[in-house]
JSON list of C-alpha atoms in Angstrom, two decimals:
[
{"chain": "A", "resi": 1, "resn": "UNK", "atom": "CA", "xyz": [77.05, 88.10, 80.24]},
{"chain": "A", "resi": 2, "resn": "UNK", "atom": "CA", "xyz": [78.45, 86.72, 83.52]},
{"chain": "A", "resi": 3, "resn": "UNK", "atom": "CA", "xyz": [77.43, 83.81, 84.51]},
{"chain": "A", "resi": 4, "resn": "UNK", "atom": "CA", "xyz": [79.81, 83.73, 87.56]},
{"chain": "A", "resi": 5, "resn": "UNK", "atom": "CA", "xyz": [77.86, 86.69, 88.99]},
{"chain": "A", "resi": 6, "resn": "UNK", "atom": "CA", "xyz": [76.73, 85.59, 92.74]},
{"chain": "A", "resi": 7, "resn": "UNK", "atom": "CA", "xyz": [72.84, 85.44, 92.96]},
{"chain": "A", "resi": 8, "resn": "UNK", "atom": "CA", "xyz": [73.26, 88.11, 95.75]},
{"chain": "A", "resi": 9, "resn": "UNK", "atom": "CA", "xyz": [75.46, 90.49, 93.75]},
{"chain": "A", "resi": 10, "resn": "UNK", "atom": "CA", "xyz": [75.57, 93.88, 95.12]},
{"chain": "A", "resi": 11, "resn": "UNK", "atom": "CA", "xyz": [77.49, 97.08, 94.28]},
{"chain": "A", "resi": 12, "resn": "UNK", "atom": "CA", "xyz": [79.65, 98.15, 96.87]},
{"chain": "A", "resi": 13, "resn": "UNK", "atom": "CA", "xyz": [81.03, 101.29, 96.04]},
{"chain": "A", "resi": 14, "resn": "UNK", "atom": "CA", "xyz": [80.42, 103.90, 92.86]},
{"chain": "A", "resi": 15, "resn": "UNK", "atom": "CA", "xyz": [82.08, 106.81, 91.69]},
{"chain": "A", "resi": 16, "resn": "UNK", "atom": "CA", "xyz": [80.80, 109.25, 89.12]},
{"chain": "A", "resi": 17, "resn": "UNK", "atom": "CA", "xyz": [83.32, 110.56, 86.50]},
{"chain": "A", "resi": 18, "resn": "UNK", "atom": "CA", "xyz": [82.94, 113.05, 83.43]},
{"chain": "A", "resi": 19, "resn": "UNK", "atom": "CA", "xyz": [80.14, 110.67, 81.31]},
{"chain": "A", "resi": 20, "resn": "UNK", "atom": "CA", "xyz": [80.62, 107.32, 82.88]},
{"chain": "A", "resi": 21, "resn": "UNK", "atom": "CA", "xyz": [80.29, 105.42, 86.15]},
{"chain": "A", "resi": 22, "resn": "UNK", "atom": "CA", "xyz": [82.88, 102.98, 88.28]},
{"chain": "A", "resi": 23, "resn": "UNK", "atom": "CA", "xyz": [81.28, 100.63, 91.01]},
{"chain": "A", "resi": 24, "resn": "UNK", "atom": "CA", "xyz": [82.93, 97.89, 93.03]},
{"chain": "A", "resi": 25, "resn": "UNK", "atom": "CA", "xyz": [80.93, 94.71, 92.66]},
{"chain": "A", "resi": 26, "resn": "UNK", "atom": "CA", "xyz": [80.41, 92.42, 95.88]},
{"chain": "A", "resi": 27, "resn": "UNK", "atom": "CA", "xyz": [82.53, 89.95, 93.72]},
{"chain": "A", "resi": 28, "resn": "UNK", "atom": "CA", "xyz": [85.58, 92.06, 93.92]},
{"chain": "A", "resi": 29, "resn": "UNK", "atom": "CA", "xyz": [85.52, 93.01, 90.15]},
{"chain": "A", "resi": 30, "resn": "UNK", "atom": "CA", "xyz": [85.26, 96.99, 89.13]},
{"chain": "A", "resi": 31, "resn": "UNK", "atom": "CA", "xyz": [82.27, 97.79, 86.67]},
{"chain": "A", "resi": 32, "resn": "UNK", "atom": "CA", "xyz": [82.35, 100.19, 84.22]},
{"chain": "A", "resi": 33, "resn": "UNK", "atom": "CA", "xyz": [79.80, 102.05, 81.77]},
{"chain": "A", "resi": 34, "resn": "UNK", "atom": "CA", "xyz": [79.09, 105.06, 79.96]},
{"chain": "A", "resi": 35, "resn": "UNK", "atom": "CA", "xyz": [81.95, 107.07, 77.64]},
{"chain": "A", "resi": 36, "resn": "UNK", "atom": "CA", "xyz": [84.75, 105.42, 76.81]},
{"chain": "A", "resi": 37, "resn": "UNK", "atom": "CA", "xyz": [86.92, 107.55, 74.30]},
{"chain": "A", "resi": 38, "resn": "UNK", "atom": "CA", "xyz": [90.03, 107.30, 76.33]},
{"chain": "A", "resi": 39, "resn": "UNK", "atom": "CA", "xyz": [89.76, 103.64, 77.34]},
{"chain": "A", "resi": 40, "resn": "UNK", "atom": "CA", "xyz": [88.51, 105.11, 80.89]},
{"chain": "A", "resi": 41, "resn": "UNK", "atom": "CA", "xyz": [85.83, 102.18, 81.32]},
{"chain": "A", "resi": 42, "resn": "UNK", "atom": "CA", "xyz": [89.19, 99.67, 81.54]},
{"chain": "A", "resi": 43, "resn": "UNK", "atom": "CA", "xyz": [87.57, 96.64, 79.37]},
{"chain": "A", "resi": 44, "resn": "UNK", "atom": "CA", "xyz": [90.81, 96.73, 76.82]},
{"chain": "A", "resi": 45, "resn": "UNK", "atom": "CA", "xyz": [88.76, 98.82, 74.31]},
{"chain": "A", "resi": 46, "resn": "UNK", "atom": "CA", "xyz": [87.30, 102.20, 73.15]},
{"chain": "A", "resi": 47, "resn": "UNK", "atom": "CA", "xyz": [83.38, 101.24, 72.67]},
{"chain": "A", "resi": 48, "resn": "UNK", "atom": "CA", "xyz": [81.06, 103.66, 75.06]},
{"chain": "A", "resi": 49, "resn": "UNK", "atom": "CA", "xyz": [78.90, 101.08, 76.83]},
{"chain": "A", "resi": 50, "resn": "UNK", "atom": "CA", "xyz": [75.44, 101.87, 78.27]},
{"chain": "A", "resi": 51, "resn": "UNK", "atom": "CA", "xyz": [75.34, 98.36, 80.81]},
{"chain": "A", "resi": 52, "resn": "UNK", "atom": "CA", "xyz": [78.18, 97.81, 83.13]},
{"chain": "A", "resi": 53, "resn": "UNK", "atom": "CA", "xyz": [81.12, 95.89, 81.94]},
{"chain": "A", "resi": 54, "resn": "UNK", "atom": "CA", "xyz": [84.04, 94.28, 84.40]},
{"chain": "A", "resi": 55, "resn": "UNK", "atom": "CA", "xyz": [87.41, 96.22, 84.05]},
{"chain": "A", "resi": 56, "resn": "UNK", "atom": "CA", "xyz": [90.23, 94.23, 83.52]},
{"chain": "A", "resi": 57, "resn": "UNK", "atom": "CA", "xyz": [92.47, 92.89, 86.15]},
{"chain": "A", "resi": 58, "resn": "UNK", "atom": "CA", "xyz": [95.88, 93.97, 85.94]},
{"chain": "A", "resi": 59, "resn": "UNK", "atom": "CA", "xyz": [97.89, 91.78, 83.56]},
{"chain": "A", "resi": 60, "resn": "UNK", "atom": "CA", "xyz": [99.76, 88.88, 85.50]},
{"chain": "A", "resi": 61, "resn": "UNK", "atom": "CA", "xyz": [102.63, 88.88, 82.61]},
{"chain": "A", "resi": 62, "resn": "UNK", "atom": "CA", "xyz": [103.31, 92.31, 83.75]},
{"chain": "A", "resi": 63, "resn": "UNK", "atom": "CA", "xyz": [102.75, 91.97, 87.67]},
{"chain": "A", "resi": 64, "resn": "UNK", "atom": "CA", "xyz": [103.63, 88.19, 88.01]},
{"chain": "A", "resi": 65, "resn": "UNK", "atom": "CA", "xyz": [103.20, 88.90, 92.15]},
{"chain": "A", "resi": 66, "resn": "UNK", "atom": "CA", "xyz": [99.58, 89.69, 91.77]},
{"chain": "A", "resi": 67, "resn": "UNK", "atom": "CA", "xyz": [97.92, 87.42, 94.14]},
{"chain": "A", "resi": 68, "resn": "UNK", "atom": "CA", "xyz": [95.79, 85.18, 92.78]},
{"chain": "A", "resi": 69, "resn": "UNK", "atom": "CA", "xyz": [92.41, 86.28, 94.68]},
{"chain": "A", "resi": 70, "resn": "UNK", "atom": "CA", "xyz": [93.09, 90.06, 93.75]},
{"chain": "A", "resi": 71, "resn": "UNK", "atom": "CA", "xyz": [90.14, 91.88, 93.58]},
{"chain": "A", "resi": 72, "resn": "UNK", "atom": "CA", "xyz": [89.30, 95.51, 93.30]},
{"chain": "A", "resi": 73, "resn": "UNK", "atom": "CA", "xyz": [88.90, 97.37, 96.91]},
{"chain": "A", "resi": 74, "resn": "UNK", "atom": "CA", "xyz": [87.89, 100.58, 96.05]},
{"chain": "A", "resi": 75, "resn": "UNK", "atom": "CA", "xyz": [87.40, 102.97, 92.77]},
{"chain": "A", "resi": 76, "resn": "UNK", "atom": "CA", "xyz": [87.57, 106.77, 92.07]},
{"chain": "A", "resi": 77, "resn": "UNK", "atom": "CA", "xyz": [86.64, 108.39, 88.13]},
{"chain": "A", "resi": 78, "resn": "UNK", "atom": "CA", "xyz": [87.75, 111.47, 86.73]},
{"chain": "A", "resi": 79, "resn": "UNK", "atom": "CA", "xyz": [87.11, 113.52, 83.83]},
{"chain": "A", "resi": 80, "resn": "UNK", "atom": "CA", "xyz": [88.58, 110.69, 81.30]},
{"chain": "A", "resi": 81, "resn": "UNK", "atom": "CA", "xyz": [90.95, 108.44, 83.69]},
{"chain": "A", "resi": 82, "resn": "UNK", "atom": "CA", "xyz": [90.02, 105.62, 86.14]},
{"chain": "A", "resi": 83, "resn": "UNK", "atom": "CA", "xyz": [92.04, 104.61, 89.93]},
{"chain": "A", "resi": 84, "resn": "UNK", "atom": "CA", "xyz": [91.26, 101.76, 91.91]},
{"chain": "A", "resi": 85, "resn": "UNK", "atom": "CA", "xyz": [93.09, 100.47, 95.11]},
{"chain": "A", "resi": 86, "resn": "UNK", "atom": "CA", "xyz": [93.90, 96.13, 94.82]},
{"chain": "A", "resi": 87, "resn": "UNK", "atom": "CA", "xyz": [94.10, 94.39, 97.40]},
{"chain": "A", "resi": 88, "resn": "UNK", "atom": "CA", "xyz": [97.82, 94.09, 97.29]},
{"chain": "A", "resi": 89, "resn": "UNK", "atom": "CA", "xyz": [98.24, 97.58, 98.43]},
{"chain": "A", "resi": 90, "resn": "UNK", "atom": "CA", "xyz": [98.56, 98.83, 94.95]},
{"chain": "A", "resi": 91, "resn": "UNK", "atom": "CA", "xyz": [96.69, 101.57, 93.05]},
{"chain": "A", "resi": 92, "resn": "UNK", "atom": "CA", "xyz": [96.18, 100.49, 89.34]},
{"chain": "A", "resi": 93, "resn": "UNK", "atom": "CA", "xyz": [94.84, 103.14, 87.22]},
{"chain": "A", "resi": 94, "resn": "UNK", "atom": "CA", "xyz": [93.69, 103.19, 83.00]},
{"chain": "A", "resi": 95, "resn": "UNK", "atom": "CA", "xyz": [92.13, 105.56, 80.86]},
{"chain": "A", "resi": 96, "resn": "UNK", "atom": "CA", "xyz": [94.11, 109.43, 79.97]},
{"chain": "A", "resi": 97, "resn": "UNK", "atom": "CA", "xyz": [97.30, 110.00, 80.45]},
{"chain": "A", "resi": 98, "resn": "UNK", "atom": "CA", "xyz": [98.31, 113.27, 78.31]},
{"chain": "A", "resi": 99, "resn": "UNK", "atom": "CA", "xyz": [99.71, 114.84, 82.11]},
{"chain": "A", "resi": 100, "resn": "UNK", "atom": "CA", "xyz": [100.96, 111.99, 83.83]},
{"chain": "A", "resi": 101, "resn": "UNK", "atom": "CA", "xyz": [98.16, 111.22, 85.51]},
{"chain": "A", "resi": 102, "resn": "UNK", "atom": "CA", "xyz": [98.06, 107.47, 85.77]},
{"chain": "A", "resi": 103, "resn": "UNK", "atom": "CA", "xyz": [101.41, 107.40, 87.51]},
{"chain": "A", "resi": 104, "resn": "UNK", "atom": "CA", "xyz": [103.17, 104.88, 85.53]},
{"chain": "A", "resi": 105, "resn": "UNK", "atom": "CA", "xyz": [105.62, 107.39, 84.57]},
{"chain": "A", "resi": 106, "resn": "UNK", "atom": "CA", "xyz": [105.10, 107.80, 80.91]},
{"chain": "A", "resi": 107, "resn": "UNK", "atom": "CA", "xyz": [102.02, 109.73, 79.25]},
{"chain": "A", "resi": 108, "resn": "UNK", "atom": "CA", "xyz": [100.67, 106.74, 77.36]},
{"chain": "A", "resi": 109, "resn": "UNK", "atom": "CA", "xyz": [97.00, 106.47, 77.58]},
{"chain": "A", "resi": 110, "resn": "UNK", "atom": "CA", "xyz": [95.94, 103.01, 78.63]},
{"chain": "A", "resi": 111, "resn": "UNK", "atom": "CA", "xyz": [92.45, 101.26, 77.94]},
{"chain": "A", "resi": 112, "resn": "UNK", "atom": "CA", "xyz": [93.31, 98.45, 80.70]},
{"chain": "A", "resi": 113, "resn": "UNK", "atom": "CA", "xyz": [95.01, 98.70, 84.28]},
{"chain": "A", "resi": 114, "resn": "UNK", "atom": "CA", "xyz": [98.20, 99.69, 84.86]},
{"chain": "A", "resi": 115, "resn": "UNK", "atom": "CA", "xyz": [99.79, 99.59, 88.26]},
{"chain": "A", "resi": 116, "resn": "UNK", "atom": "CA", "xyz": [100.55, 102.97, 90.03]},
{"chain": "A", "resi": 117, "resn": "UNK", "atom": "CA", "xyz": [104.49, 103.44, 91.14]},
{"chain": "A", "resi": 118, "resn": "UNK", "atom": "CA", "xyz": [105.29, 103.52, 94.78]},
{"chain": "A", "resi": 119, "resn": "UNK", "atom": "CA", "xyz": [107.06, 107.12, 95.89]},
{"chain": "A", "resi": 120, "resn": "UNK", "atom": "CA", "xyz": [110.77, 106.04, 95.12]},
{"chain": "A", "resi": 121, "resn": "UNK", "atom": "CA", "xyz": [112.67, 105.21, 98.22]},
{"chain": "A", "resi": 122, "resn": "UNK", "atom": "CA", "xyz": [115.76, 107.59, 97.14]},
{"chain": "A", "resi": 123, "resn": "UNK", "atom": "CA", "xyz": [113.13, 110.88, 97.60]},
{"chain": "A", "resi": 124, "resn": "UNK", "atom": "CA", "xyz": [111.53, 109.80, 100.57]},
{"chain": "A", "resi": 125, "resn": "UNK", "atom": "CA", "xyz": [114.04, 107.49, 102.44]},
{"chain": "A", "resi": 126, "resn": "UNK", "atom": "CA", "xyz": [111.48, 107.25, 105.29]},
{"chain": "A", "resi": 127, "resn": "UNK", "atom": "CA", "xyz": [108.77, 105.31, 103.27]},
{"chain": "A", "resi": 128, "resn": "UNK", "atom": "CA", "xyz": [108.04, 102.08, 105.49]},
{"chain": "A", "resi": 129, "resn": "UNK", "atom": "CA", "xyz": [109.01, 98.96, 103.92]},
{"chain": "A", "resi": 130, "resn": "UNK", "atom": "CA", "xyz": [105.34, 97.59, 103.68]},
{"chain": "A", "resi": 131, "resn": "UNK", "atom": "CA", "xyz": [103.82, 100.98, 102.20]},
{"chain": "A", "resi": 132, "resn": "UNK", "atom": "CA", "xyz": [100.53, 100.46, 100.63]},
{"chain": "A", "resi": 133, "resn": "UNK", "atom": "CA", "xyz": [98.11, 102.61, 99.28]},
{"chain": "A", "resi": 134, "resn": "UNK", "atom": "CA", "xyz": [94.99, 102.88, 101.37]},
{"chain": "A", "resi": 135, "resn": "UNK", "atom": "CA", "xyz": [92.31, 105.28, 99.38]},
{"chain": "A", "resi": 136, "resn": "UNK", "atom": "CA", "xyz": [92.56, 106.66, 95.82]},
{"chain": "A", "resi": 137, "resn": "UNK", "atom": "CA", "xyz": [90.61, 110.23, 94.51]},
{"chain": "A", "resi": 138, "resn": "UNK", "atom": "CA", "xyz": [90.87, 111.15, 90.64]},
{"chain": "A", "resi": 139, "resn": "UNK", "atom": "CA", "xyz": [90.83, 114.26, 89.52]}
]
């Protein structure tokens, strides 16, 4: 399904939601399997998949300043939403939304990665310049 897939592939990281599984791959790609009824797995779909699957990267249409060798740092699951930290400092997050809880500031569910808001500068006047998220934990 990859062929790209280094011979020494590892997983890096993993994180156990409510019926399915994120891992960071030594590639710098997310993985995803297991339920997927509210796009949680990130692949652009709804299918539940029982063999990991790479989650999207976040669309460069949208983010134009994603840098080209972005890859996935780090990756939390929750009951039926997914957050990962990039390694541009952002937090990208897909699955449920019904509360808020992607932080995109609507309550559209999204079945690929959408990027996390910064705090806004008006409510905390303070935040440094360069702020970057460092470590993500979902609910």
């Amino acid at each position: 399904t990859y062929p790209d897939l280094p011979a020494d592939f590892t997983y890096l990281q993993v994180s156990a939601g409510y019926n399915y599984s994120l891992a960071v791959g030594s590639d710098g790609n997310a993985y995803a399997w297991g339920s997927n009824s509210q796009g949680q797995l990130g692949d652009g779909t709804g299918t539940t998949r029982y063999t990991p699957v790479r989650v999207r990267k976040p669309d460069r249409s949208t983010y134009p300043d994603l840098p080209e060798d972005f890859t996935y740092l780090q990756v939390s699951a929750g009951a039926s939403h997914s957050l990962a930290v990039g390694s541009d400092g952002n937090v990208y997050a897909w699955g449920s939304n019904g509360s808020g809880q992607l932080g995109d500031g609507t309550r559209s569910s999204r079945t690929a990665p959408v990027r996390v808001k910064t705090p806004d500068r008006k409510t905390y006047p303070d935040l440094p310049a360069d702020f970057t998220y460092l470590q993500v934990s979902a609910g």
